[in-house]
C-alpha positions as protocol buffer text, in pm:
chain_id: "A"
residue {
  index: 1
  type: MET
  ca { x: 8820 y: 9821 z: 12724 }
}
residue {
  index: 2
  type: ALA
  ca { x: 9001 y: 9617 z: 12462 }
}
residue {
  index: 3
  type: LEU
  ca { x: 8950 y: 9602 z: 12086 }
}
residue {
  index: 4
  type: ALA
  ca { x: 9071 y: 9328 z: 11853 }
}
residue {
  index: 5
  type: ALA
  ca { x: 9115 y: 9267 z: 11480 }
}
residue {
  index: 6
  type: ILE
  ca { x: 9136 y: 8923 z: 11320 }
}
residue {
  index: 7
  type: GLN
  ca { x: 9358 y: 8850 z: 11020 }
}
residue {
  index: 8
  type: CYS
  ca { x: 9362 y: 8516 z: 10839 }
}
residue {
  index: 9
  type: PRO
  ca { x: 9349 y: 8336 z: 10503 }
}
residue {
  index: 10
  type: LEU
  ca { x: 9002 y: 8236 z: 10387 }
}
residue {
  index: 11
  type: GLY
  ca { x: 8975 y: 7931 z: 10165 }
}
residue {
  index: 12
  type: SER
  ca { x: 8701 y: 7761 z: 9969 }
}
residue {
  index: 13
  type: SER
  ca { x: 8524 y: 7577 z: 10253 }
}
residue {
  index: 14
  type: ARG
  ca { x: 8262 y: 7776 z: 10444 }
}
residue {
  index: 15
  type: ALA
  ca { x: 8283 y: 7535 z: 10737 }
}
residue {
  index: 16
  type: GLN
  ca { x: 8662 y: 7568 z: 10761 }
}
residue {
  index: 17
  type: ASN
  ca { x: 8648 y: 7947 z: 10738 }
}
residue {
  index: 18
  type: LEU
  ca { x: 8386 y: 7972 z: 11011 }
}
residue {
  index: 19
  type: ALA
  ca { x: 8588 y: 7741 z: 11234 }
}
residue {
  index: 20
  type: ARG
  ca { x: 8904 y: 7944 z: 11171 }
}
residue {
  index: 21
  type: VAL
  ca { x: 8738 y: 8275 z: 11251 }
}
residue {
  index: 22
  type: GLU
  ca { x: 8570 y: 8128 z: 11560 }
}
residue {
  index: 23
  type: GLY
  ca { x: 8910 y: 8015 z: 11686 }
}
residue {
  index: 24
  type: HIS
  ca { x: 9047 y: 8367 z: 11646 }
}
residue {
  index: 25
  type: VAL
  ca { x: 8745 y: 8521 z: 11819 }
}
residue {
  index: 26
  type: ARG
  ca { x: 8804 y: 8289 z: 12112 }
}
residue {
  index: 27
  type: ALA
  ca { x: 9173 y: 8379 z: 12116 }
}
residue {
  index: 28
  type: ALA
  ca { x: 9094 y: 8752 z: 12115 }
}
residue {
  index: 29
  type: ALA
  ca { x: 8837 y: 8712 z: 12392 }
}
residue {
  index: 30
  type: ALA
  ca { x: 9093 y: 8516 z: 12598 }
}
residue {
  index: 31
  type: GLN
  ca { x: 9319 y: 8823 z: 12572 }
}
residue {
  index: 32
  type: GLY
  ca { x: 9043 y: 9043 z: 12710 }
}
residue {
  index: 33
  type: ALA
  ca { x: 8902 y: 9184 z: 12387 }
}
residue {
  index: 34
  type: ARG
  ca { x: 8539 y: 9292 z: 12407 }
}
residue {
  index: 35
  type: ILE
  ca { x: 8484 y: 9422 z: 12052 }
}
residue {
  index: 36
  type: ILE
  ca { x: 8629 y: 9184 z: 11793 }
}
residue {
  index: 37
  type: LEU
  ca { x: 8644 y: 9255 z: 11420 }
}
residue {
  index: 38
  type: PRO
  ca { x: 8679 y: 8978 z: 11155 }
}
residue {
  index: 39
  type: PRO
  ca { x: 8762 y: 9058 z: 10790 }
}
residue {
  index: 40
  type: GLU
  ca { x: 8513 y: 9131 z: 10514 }
}
residue {
  index: 41
  type: LEU
  ca { x: 8310 y: 8843 z: 10362 }
}
residue {
  index: 42
  type: PHE
  ca { x: 8493 y: 8583 z: 10569 }
}
residue {
  index: 43
  type: GLU
  ca { x: 8270 y: 8288 z: 10480 }
}
residue {
  index: 44
  type: GLY
  ca { x: 8470 y: 8220 z: 10164 }
}
residue {
  index: 45
  type: PRO
  ca { x: 8721 y: 8349 z: 9912 }
}
residue {
  index: 46
  type: TYR
  ca { x: 8679 y: 8703 z: 9784 }
}
residue {
  index: 47
  type: PHE
  ca { x: 8455 y: 8606 z: 9492 }
}
residue {
  index: 48
  type: CYS
  ca { x: 8434 y: 8961 z: 9351 }
}
residue {
  index: 49
  type: ARG
  ca { x: 8764 y: 8919 z: 9169 }
}
residue {
  index: 50
  type: GLU
  ca { x: 8563 y: 8820 z: 8860 }
}
residue {
  index: 51
  type: GLU
  ca { x: 8203 y: 8829 z: 8740 }
}
residue {
  index: 52
  type: HIS
  ca { x: 8039 y: 8486 z: 8769 }
}
residue {
  index: 53
  type: SER
  ca { x: 7666 y: 8460 z: 8830 }
}
residue {
  index: 54
  type: GLU
  ca { x: 7695 y: 8130 z: 9021 }
}
residue {
  index: 55
  type: HIS
  ca { x: 7830 y: 8325 z: 9320 }
}
residue {
  index: 56
  type: PHE
  ca { x: 7485 y: 8474 z: 9382 }
}
residue {
  index: 57
  type: ALA
  ca { x: 7386 y: 8135 z: 9523 }
}
residue {
  index: 58
  type: GLU
  ca { x: 7615 y: 8205 z: 9820 }
}
residue {
  index: 59
  type: ALA
  ca { x: 7402 y: 8499 z: 9939 }
}
residue {
  index: 60
  type: ARG
  ca { x: 7172 y: 8449 z: 10238 }
}
residue {
  index: 61
  type: PRO
  ca { x: 6903 y: 8649 z: 10418 }
}
residue {
  index: 62
  type: LEU
  ca { x: 7018 y: 8777 z: 10755 }
}
residue {
  index: 63
  type: GLU
  ca { x: 6824 y: 8516 z: 10949 }
}
residue {
  index: 64
  type: LYS
  ca { x: 6965 y: 8227 z: 10742 }
}
residue {
  index: 65
  type: ASP
  ca { x: 7332 y: 8323 z: 10716 }
}
residue {
  index: 66
  type: GLU
  ca { x: 7564 y: 8069 z: 10878 }
}
residue {
  index: 67
  type: ALA
  ca { x: 7826 y: 8322 z: 10985 }
}
residue {
  index: 68
  type: VAL
  ca { x: 7572 y: 8546 z: 11154 }
}
residue {
  index: 69
  type: ALA
  ca { x: 7415 y: 8251 z: 11337 }
}
residue {
  index: 70
  type: ARG
  ca { x: 7748 y: 8112 z: 11452 }
}
residue {
  index: 71
  type: MET
  ca { x: 7885 y: 8446 z: 11568 }
}
residue {
  index: 72
  type: ARG
  ca { x: 7561 y: 8518 z: 11756 }
}
residue {
  index: 73
  type: GLY
  ca { x: 7610 y: 8204 z: 11963 }
}
residue {
  index: 74
  type: LEU
  ca { x: 7977 y: 8281 z: 12015 }
}
residue {
  index: 75
  type: ALA
  ca { x: 7910 y: 8642 z: 12114 }
}
residue {
  index: 76
  type: ARG
  ca { x: 7653 y: 8525 z: 12370 }
}
residue {
  index: 77
  type: GLU
  ca { x: 7892 y: 8266 z: 12512 }
}
residue {
  index: 78
  type: LEU
  ca { x: 8194 y: 8494 z: 12535 }
}
residue {
  index: 79
  type: GLU
  ca { x: 8006 y: 8821 z: 12598 }
}
residue {
  index: 80
  type: VAL
  ca { x: 8176 y: 9000 z: 12310 }
}
residue {
  index: 81
  type: VAL
  ca { x: 8062 y: 9226 z: 12027 }
}
residue {
  index: 82
  type: VAL
  ca { x: 8129 y: 9095 z: 11674 }
}
residue {
  index: 83
  type: PRO
  ca { x: 8043 y: 9286 z: 11354 }
}
residue {
  index: 84
  type: VAL
  ca { x: 7973 y: 9005 z: 11104 }
}
residue {
  index: 85
  type: SER
  ca { x: 8034 y: 9071 z: 10734 }
}
residue {
  index: 86
  type: PHE
  ca { x: 7813 y: 8864 z: 10503 }
}
residue {
  index: 87
  type: PHE
  ca { x: 7671 y: 8844 z: 10149 }
}
residue {
  index: 88
  type: GLU
  ca { x: 7311 y: 8944 z: 10207 }
}
residue {
  index: 89
  type: ARG
  ca { x: 7010 y: 8859 z: 9995 }
}
residue {
  index: 90
  type: ALA
  ca { x: 6698 y: 9066 z: 10058 }
}
residue {
  index: 91
  type: GLY
  ca { x: 6426 y: 8963 z: 9816 }
}
residue {
  index: 92
  type: GLN
  ca { x: 6575 y: 9015 z: 9472 }
}
residue {
  index: 93
  type: ALA
  ca { x: 6842 y: 9255 z: 9600 }
}
residue {
  index: 94
  type: TYR
  ca { x: 7197 y: 9163 z: 9701 }
}
residue {
  index: 95
  type: TYR
  ca { x: 7413 y: 9361 z: 9941 }
}
residue {
  index: 96
  type: ASN
  ca { x: 7757 y: 9355 z: 10100 }
}
residue {
  index: 97
  type: SER
  ca { x: 7645 y: 9384 z: 10461 }
}
residue {
  index: 98
  type: VAL
  ca { x: 7748 y: 9374 z: 10825 }
}
residue {
  index: 99
  type: ALA
  ca { x: 7525 y: 9243 z: 11103 }
}
residue {
  index: 100
  type: VAL
  ca { x: 7622 y: 9408 z: 11431 }
}
residue {
  index: 101
  type: VAL
  ca { x: 7607 y: 9134 z: 11696 }
}
residue {
  index: 102
  type: ASP
  ca { x: 7599 y: 9258 z: 12055 }
}
residue {
  index: 103
  type: ALA
  ca { x: 7746 y: 9083 z: 12358 }
}
residue {
  index: 104
  type: ASP
  ca { x: 7418 y: 8905 z: 12437 }
}
residue {
  index: 105
  type: GLY
  ca { x: 7402 y: 8753 z: 12088 }
}
residue {
  index: 106
  type: SER
  ca { x: 7132 y: 8989 z: 11965 }
}
residue {
  index: 107
  type: VAL
  ca { x: 7157 y: 9155 z: 11624 }
}
residue {
  index: 108
  type: LEU
  ca { x: 7139 y: 9531 z: 11673 }
}
residue {
  index: 109
  type: GLY
  ca { x: 7083 y: 9579 z: 11301 }
}
residue {
  index: 110
  type: VAL
  ca { x: 7245 y: 9565 z: 10959 }
}
residue {
  index: 111
  type: TYR
  ca { x: 7465 y: 9813 z: 10775 }
}
residue {
  index: 112
  type: ARG
  ca { x: 7480 y: 9776 z: 10396 }
}
residue {
  index: 113
  type: LYS
  ca { x: 7797 y: 9890 z: 10221 }
}
residue {
  index: 114
  type: SER
  ca { x: 7742 y: 10235 z: 10072 }
}
residue {
  index: 115
  type: HIS
  ca { x: 8039 y: 10277 z: 9837 }
}
residue {
  index: 116
  type: ILE
  ca { x: 8070 y: 9992 z: 9587 }
}
residue {
  index: 117
  type: PRO
  ca { x: 8400 y: 9962 z: 9393 }
}
residue {
  index: 118
  type: ASP
  ca { x: 8426 y: 9852 z: 9033 }
}
residue {
  index: 119
  type: GLY
  ca { x: 8761 y: 9765 z: 8879 }
}
residue {
  index: 120
  type: PRO
  ca { x: 8986 y: 9473 z: 8788 }
}
residue {
  index: 121
  type: GLY
  ca { x: 8996 y: 9233 z: 9079 }
}
residue {
  index: 122
  type: TYR
  ca { x: 8729 y: 9424 z: 9275 }
}
residue {
  index: 123
  type: GLU
  ca { x: 8420 y: 9398 z: 9056 }
}
residue {
  index: 124
  type: GLU
  ca { x: 8166 y: 9445 z: 9332 }
}
residue {
  index: 125
  type: LYS
  ca { x: 7910 y: 9642 z: 9131 }
}
residue {
  index: 126
  type: PHE
  ca { x: 7824 y: 9318 z: 8949 }
}
residue {
  index: 127
  type: TYR
  ca { x: 7719 y: 9162 z: 9280 }
}
residue {
  index: 128
  type: PHE
  ca { x: 7601 y: 9434 z: 9518 }
}
residue {
  index: 129
  type: ARG
  ca { x: 7349 y: 9715 z: 9515 }
}
residue {
  index: 130
  type: PRO
  ca { x: 7468 y: 10034 z: 9687 }
}
residue {
  index: 131
  type: GLY
  ca { x: 7356 y: 10018 z: 10047 }
}
residue {
  index: 132
  type: ASP
  ca { x: 7031 y: 10184 z: 10148 }
}
residue {
  index: 133
  type: THR
  ca { x: 7077 y: 10192 z: 10527 }
}
residue {
  index: 134
  type: GLY
  ca { x: 7285 y: 10506 z: 10554 }
}
residue {
  index: 135
  type: PHE
  ca { x: 7570 y: 10532 z: 10801 }
}
residue {
  index: 136
  type: LYS
  ca { x: 7498 y: 10440 z: 11161 }
}
residue {
  index: 137
  type: ALA
  ca { x: 7640 y: 10429 z: 11511 }
}
residue {
  index: 138
  type: TRP
  ca { x: 7548 y: 10121 z: 11713 }
}
residue {
  index: 139
  type: ALA
  ca { x: 7504 y: 10130 z: 12091 }
}
residue {
  index: 140
  type: THR
  ca { x: 7671 y: 9805 z: 12198 }
}
residue {
  index: 141
  type: ARG
  ca { x: 7726 y: 9688 z: 12554 }
}
residue {
  index: 142
  type: TYR
  ca { x: 8081 y: 9824 z: 12545 }
}
residue {
  index: 143
  type: GLY
  ca { x: 8036 y: 10151 z: 12360 }
}
residue {
  index: 144
  type: ASN
  ca { x: 7904 y: 10308 z: 12043 }
}
residue {
  index: 145
  type: ILE
  ca { x: 8066 y: 10178 z: 11725 }
}
residue {
  index: 146
  type: GLY
  ca { x: 8053 y: 10287 z: 11363 }
}
residue {
  index: 147
  type: VAL
  ca { x: 8114 y: 10018 z: 11101 }
}
residue {
  index: 148
  type: GLY
  ca { x: 8211 y: 10085 z: 10740 }
}
residue {
  index: 149
  type: ILE
  ca { x: 8299 y: 9815 z: 10490 }
}
residue {
  index: 150
  type: CYS
  ca { x: 8625 y: 9817 z: 10290 }
}
residue {
  index: 151
  type: TRP
  ca { x: 8581 y: 10075 z: 10011 }
}
residue {
  index: 152
  type: ASP
  ca { x: 8386 y: 10291 z: 10261 }
}
residue {
  index: 153
  type: GLN
  ca { x: 8712 y: 10337 z: 10448 }
}
residue {
  index: 154
  type: TRP
  ca { x: 8850 y: 10572 z: 10182 }
}
residue {
  index: 155
  type: PHE
  ca { x: 8569 y: 10827 z: 10228 }
}
residue {
  index: 156
  type: PRO
  ca { x: 8604 y: 11087 z: 10506 }
}
residue {
  index: 157
  type: GLU
  ca { x: 8234 y: 11170 z: 10476 }
}
residue {
  index: 158
  type: ALA
  ca { x: 8143 y: 10820 z: 10594 }
}
residue {
  index: 159
  type: ALA
  ca { x: 8367 y: 10842 z: 10900 }
}
residue {
  index: 160
  type: ARG
  ca { x: 8232 y: 11185 z: 10993 }
}
residue {
  index: 161
  type: ALA
  ca { x: 7870 y: 11075 z: 10947 }
}
residue {
  index: 162
  type: MET
  ca { x: 7921 y: 10786 z: 11189 }
}
residue {
  index: 163
  type: MET
  ca { x: 8091 y: 11013 z: 11439 }
}
residue {
  index: 164
  type: LEU
  ca { x: 7810 y: 11270 z: 11424 }
}
residue {
  index: 165
  type: GLN
  ca { x: 7570 y: 10993 z: 11524 }
}
residue {
  index: 166
  type: GLY
  ca { x: 7772 y: 10914 z: 11833 }
}
residue {
  index: 167
  type: ALA
  ca { x: 8034 y: 10660 z: 11728 }
}
residue {
  index: 168
  type: GLU
  ca { x: 8320 y: 10627 z: 11977 }
}
residue {
  index: 169
  type: LEU
  ca { x: 8512 y: 10373 z: 11766 }
}
residue {
  index: 170
  type: LEU
  ca { x: 8535 y: 10320 z: 11389 }
}
residue {
  index: 171
  type: LEU
  ca { x: 8569 y: 9966 z: 11252 }
}
residue {
  index: 172
  type: TYR
  ca { x: 8639 y: 9857 z: 10894 }
}
residue {
  index: 173
  type: PRO
  ca { x: 8623 y: 9491 z: 10784 }
}
residue {
  index: 174
  type: THR
  ca { x: 8826 y: 9467 z: 10465 }
}
residue {
  index: 175
  type: ALA
  ca { x: 8936 y: 9258 z: 10167 }
}
residue {
  index: 176
  type: ILE
  ca { x: 9215 y: 9438 z: 9982 }
}
residue {
  index: 177
  type: GLY
  ca { x: 9542 y: 9345 z: 9821 }
}
residue {
  index: 178
  type: SER
  ca { x: 9719 y: 9347 z: 9488 }
}
residue {
  index: 179
  type: GLU
  ca { x: 9591 y: 9521 z: 9174 }
}
residue {
  index: 180
  type: PRO
  ca { x: 9573 y: 9259 z: 8895 }
}
residue {
  index: 181
  type: HIS
  ca { x: 9597 y: 9517 z: 8617 }
}
residue {
  index: 182
  type: GLU
  ca { x: 9888 y: 9701 z: 8786 }
}
residue {
  index: 183
  type: PRO
  ca { x: 10108 y: 9439 z: 8955 }
}
residue {
  index: 184
  type: ASP
  ca { x: 10368 y: 9697 z: 9056 }
}
residue {
  index: 185
  type: VAL
  ca { x: 10114 y: 9910 z: 9246 }
}
residue {
  index: 186
  type: ASP
  ca { x: 10103 y: 9860 z: 9623 }
}
residue {
  index: 187
  type: THR
  ca { x: 9815 y: 10036 z: 9798 }
}
residue {
  index: 188
  type: ARG
  ca { x: 9892 y: 9915 z: 10150 }
}
residue {
  index: 189
  type: ASP
  ca { x: 10037 y: 10241 z: 10283 }
}
residue {
  index: 190
  type: PRO
  ca { x: 9772 y: 10475 z: 10134 }
}
residue {
  index: 191
  type: TRP
  ca { x: 9506 y: 10235 z: 10261 }
}
residue {
  index: 192
  type: GLN
  ca { x: 9636 y: 10266 z: 10616 }
}
residue {
  index: 193
  type: ARG
  ca { x: 9694 y: 10642 z: 10590 }
}
residue {
  index: 194
  type: ALA
  ca { x: 9337 y: 10711 z: 10477 }
}
residue {
  index: 195
  type: MET
  ca { x: 9198 y: 10550 z: 10792 }
}
residue {
  index: 196
  type: ILE
  ca { x: 9466 y: 10705 z: 11012 }
}
residue {
  index: 197
  type: GLY
  ca { x: 9339 y: 11039 z: 10879 }
}
residue {
  index: 198
  type: HIS
  ca { x: 8991 y: 10951 z: 11003 }
}
residue {
  index: 199
  type: ALA
  ca { x: 9139 y: 10872 z: 11345 }
}
residue {
  index: 200
  type: VAL
  ca { x: 9312 y: 11211 z: 11368 }
}
residue {
  index: 201
  type: SER
  ca { x: 9036 y: 11433 z: 11227 }
}
residue {
  index: 202
  type: ASN
  ca { x: 8768 y: 11266 z: 11441 }
}
residue {
  index: 203
  type: VAL
  ca { x: 8985 y: 11199 z: 11750 }
}
residue {
  index: 204
  type: VAL
  ca { x: 8878 y: 10835 z: 11751 }
}
residue {
  index: 205
  type: PRO
  ca { x: 9043 y: 10492 z: 11746 }
}
residue {
  index: 206
  type: VAL
  ca { x: 9017 y: 10305 z: 11415 }
}
residue {
  index: 207
  type: VAL
  ca { x: 9031 y: 9927 z: 11366 }
}
residue {
  index: 208
  type: ALA
  ca { x: 9084 y: 9761 z: 11025 }
}
residue {
  index: 209
  type: ALA
  ca { x: 9077 y: 9384 z: 10969 }
}
residue {
  index: 210
  type: ASN
  ca { x: 9202 y: 9239 z: 10638 }
}
residue {
  index: 211
  type: ARG
  ca { x: 9252 y: 8890 z: 10497 }
}
residue {
  index: 212
  type: ILE
  ca { x: 9581 y: 8738 z: 10380 }
}
residue {
  index: 213
  type: GLY
  ca { x: 9687 y: 8484 z: 10119 }
}
residue {
  index: 214
  type: ASP
  ca { x: 9684 y: 8427 z: 9746 }
}
residue {
  index: 215
  type: GLU
  ca { x: 9342 y: 8376 z: 9586 }
}
residue {
  index: 216
  type: GLY
  ca { x: 9374 y: 8300 z: 9217 }
}
residue {
  index: 217
  type: GLY
  ca { x: 9675 y: 8525 z: 9174 }
}
residue {
  index: 218
  type: GLN
  ca { x: 9534 y: 8812 z: 9377 }
}
residue {
  index: 219
  type: ARG
  ca { x: 9738 y: 8851 z: 9694 }
}
residue {
  index: 220
  type: PHE
  ca { x: 9577 y: 9011 z: 9997 }
}
residue {
  index: 221
  type: TYR
  ca { x: 9826 y: 9210 z: 10198 }
}
residue {
  index: 222
  type: GLY
  ca { x: 9695 y: 9182 z: 10553 }
}
residue {
  index: 223
  type: SER
  ca { x: 9847 y: 9468 z: 10756 }
}
residue {
  index: 224
  type: SER
  ca { x: 9544 y: 9486 z: 10984 }
}
residue {
  index: 225
  type: PHE
  ca { x: 9592 y: 9751 z: 11250 }
}
residue {
  index: 226
  type: VAL
  ca { x: 9452 y: 9958 z: 11532 }
}
residue {
  index: 227
  type: ALA
  ca { x: 9527 y: 10331 z: 11533 }
}
residue {
  index: 228
  type: ASP
  ca { x: 9465 y: 10550 z: 11835 }
}
residue {
  index: 229
  type: GLN
  ca { x: 9310 y: 10897 z: 11833 }
}
residue {
  index: 230
  type: ARG
  ca { x: 9650 y: 11051 z: 11752 }
}
residue {
  index: 231
  type: GLY
  ca { x: 9687 y: 10835 z: 11443 }
}
residue {
  index: 232
  type: ASP
  ca { x: 9961 y: 10624 z: 11599 }
}
residue {
  index: 233
  type: LYS
  ca { x: 9943 y: 10255 z: 11510 }
}
residue {
  index: 234
  type: VAL
  ca { x: 9925 y: 10086 z: 11850 }
}
residue {
  index: 235
  type: ALA
  ca { x: 9887 y: 9733 z: 11712 }
}
residue {
  index: 236
  type: GLU
  ca { x: 9957 y: 9589 z: 11367 }
}
residue {
  index: 237
  type: LEU
  ca { x: 9996 y: 9257 z: 11187 }
}
residue {
  index: 238
  type: GLY
  ca { x: 10231 y: 9197 z: 10895 }
}
residue {
  index: 239
  type: ARG
  ca { x: 10142 y: 9122 z: 10534 }
}
residue {
  index: 240
  type: ASP
  ca { x: 10137 y: 8746 z: 10590 }
}
residue {
  index: 241
  type: ASP
  ca { x: 10069 y: 8709 z: 10962 }
}
residue {
  index: 242
  type: GLU
  ca { x: 9769 y: 8513 z: 11081 }
}
residue {
  index: 243
  type: GLY
  ca { x: 9630 y: 8595 z: 11422 }
}
residue {
  index: 244
  type: VAL
  ca { x: 9474 y: 8867 z: 11632 }
}
residue {
  index: 245
  type: ILE
  ca { x: 9584 y: 9205 z: 11761 }
}
residue {
  index: 246
  type: VAL
  ca { x: 9442 y: 9361 z: 12077 }
}
residue {
  index: 247
  type: ALA
  ca { x: 9458 y: 9722 z: 12192 }
}
residue {
  index: 248
  type: GLN
  ca { x: 9322 y: 9901 z: 12498 }
}
residue {
  index: 249
  type: VAL
  ca { x: 9108 y: 10216 z: 12482 }
}
residue {
  index: 250
  type: ASP
  ca { x: 8959 y: 10446 z: 12746 }
}
residue {
  index: 251
  type: LEU
  ca { x: 8634 y: 10580 z: 12602 }
}
residue {
  index: 252
  type: ASP
  ca { x: 8572 y: 10836 z: 12877 }
}
residue {
  index: 253
  type: ARG
  ca { x: 8917 y: 10986 z: 12837 }
}
residue {
  index: 254
  type: LEU
  ca { x: 8875 y: 10985 z: 12459 }
}
residue {
  index: 255
  type: ALA
  ca { x: 8549 y: 11177 z: 12489 }
}
residue {
  index: 256
  type: ARG
  ca { x: 8721 y: 11450 z: 12691 }
}
residue {
  index: 257
  type: THR
  ca { x: 9012 y: 11464 z: 12448 }
}
residue {
  index: 258
  type: ARG
  ca { x: 8774 y: 11487 z: 12149 }
}
residue {
  index: 259
  type: ALA
  ca { x: 8582 y: 11772 z: 12308 }
}
residue {
  index: 260
  type: GLY
  ca { x: 8906 y: 11952 z: 12392 }
}
residue {
  index: 261
  type: TRP
  ca { x: 9033 y: 11947 z: 12034 }
}
residue {
  index: 262
  type: GLY
  ca { x: 8722 y: 12132 z: 11920 }
}
residue {
  index: 263
  type: PHE
  ca { x: 8687 y: 11973 z: 11576 }
}
residue {
  index: 264
  type: PHE
  ca { x: 8317 y: 11914 z: 11629 }
}
residue {
  index: 265
  type: ARG
  ca { x: 8269 y: 12252 z: 11796 }
}
residue {
  index: 266
  type: ASP
  ca { x: 8424 y: 12435 z: 11502 }
}
residue {
  index: 267
  type: ARG
  ca { x: 8254 y: 12249 z: 11219 }
}
residue {
  index: 268
  type: ARG
  ca { x: 8067 y: 12471 z: 10969 }
}
residue {
  index: 269
  type: PRO
  ca { x: 7788 y: 12258 z: 10819 }
}
residue {
  index: 270
  type: ASP
  ca { x: 7628 y: 12579 z: 10691 }
}
residue {
  index: 271
  type: LEU
  ca { x: 7921 y: 12605 z: 10445 }
}
residue {
  index: 272
  type: TYR
  ca { x: 7932 y: 12242 z: 10336 }
}
residue {
  index: 273
  type: ASP
  ca { x: 7644 y: 12246 z: 10087 }
}
residue {
  index: 274
  type: VAL
  ca { x: 7880 y: 12155 z: 9801 }
}
residue {
  index: 275
  type: LEU
  ca { x: 7926 y: 11817 z: 9968 }
}
residue {
  index: 276
  type: MET
  ca { x: 7561 y: 11744 z: 9895 }
}
residue {
  index: 277
  type: THR
  ca { x: 7615 y: 11759 z: 9519 }
}
residue {
  index: 278
  type: ALA
  ca { x: 7798 y: 11526 z: 9282 }
}
residue {
  index: 279
  type: ASP
  ca { x: 7980 y: 11796 z: 9087 }
}
residue {
  index: 280
  type: GLY
  ca { x: 8058 y: 12048 z: 9362 }
}
residue {
  index: 281
  type: SER
  ca { x: 7802 y: 12302 z: 9246 }
}
residue {
  index: 282
  type: ARG
  ca { x: 7618 y: 12509 z: 9503 }
}
residue {
  index: 283
  type: ARG
  ca { x: 7248 y: 12455 z: 9544 }
}
residue {
  index: 284
  type: GLN
  ca { x: 7028 y: 12756 z: 9476 }
}
């Protein structure tokens, strides 16, 4: 079974962005990909660079979001799975969400981003509530997938929670690049290494899809990749490349390998109570 990540620039026109992503989904499917991951919030520029209330008008309920609707039709046509990142409005609440679209075009459900960053160039707490869905594994036609969103990818707890619920693949749609307040800081390598760590410690392939291009002086560094269960990068795009990468996985063989390593056999949840507290104190 083949996995794919899409990497591309995302400009100001929703229609153009949707057409661009659709073209890449078709290209990935033509190469045999069955689970295809676009970048985070691909309907427009990464608006969280600054705090402007007019951006709230771009949010949509699940059933009215253009990207979700378009990818549902495309998934049904091509018989592919597409996790669709979108700016979700639910009543008076706003979330950074992913709709998991199965290969028949159905929406299996929505994951809402749990970890919300707040810093120069990534001021997401102004726009998004912390997600209330918890971490999930989704039973798609081609296997069980766990989907985290960007900042989630730095947290090993999120990866492990998805794996414990049966995920066989971990996918992370992303929007990350330069640090406006620290122009000499390059987070590309730590960003990749954090997810490669999830691949190794969970014996699972990891897919990350990022955007590219300059958006108001903030440059997104691409470098989308697929890592195998050993942590080896088996497919990768450069900092400025537009396109798709495709990698093959054997889920049955991976399941045997995962069991053989014994990481899940030897876990000690009875000793992990400090993880349930904010300050590391032990519950009485």
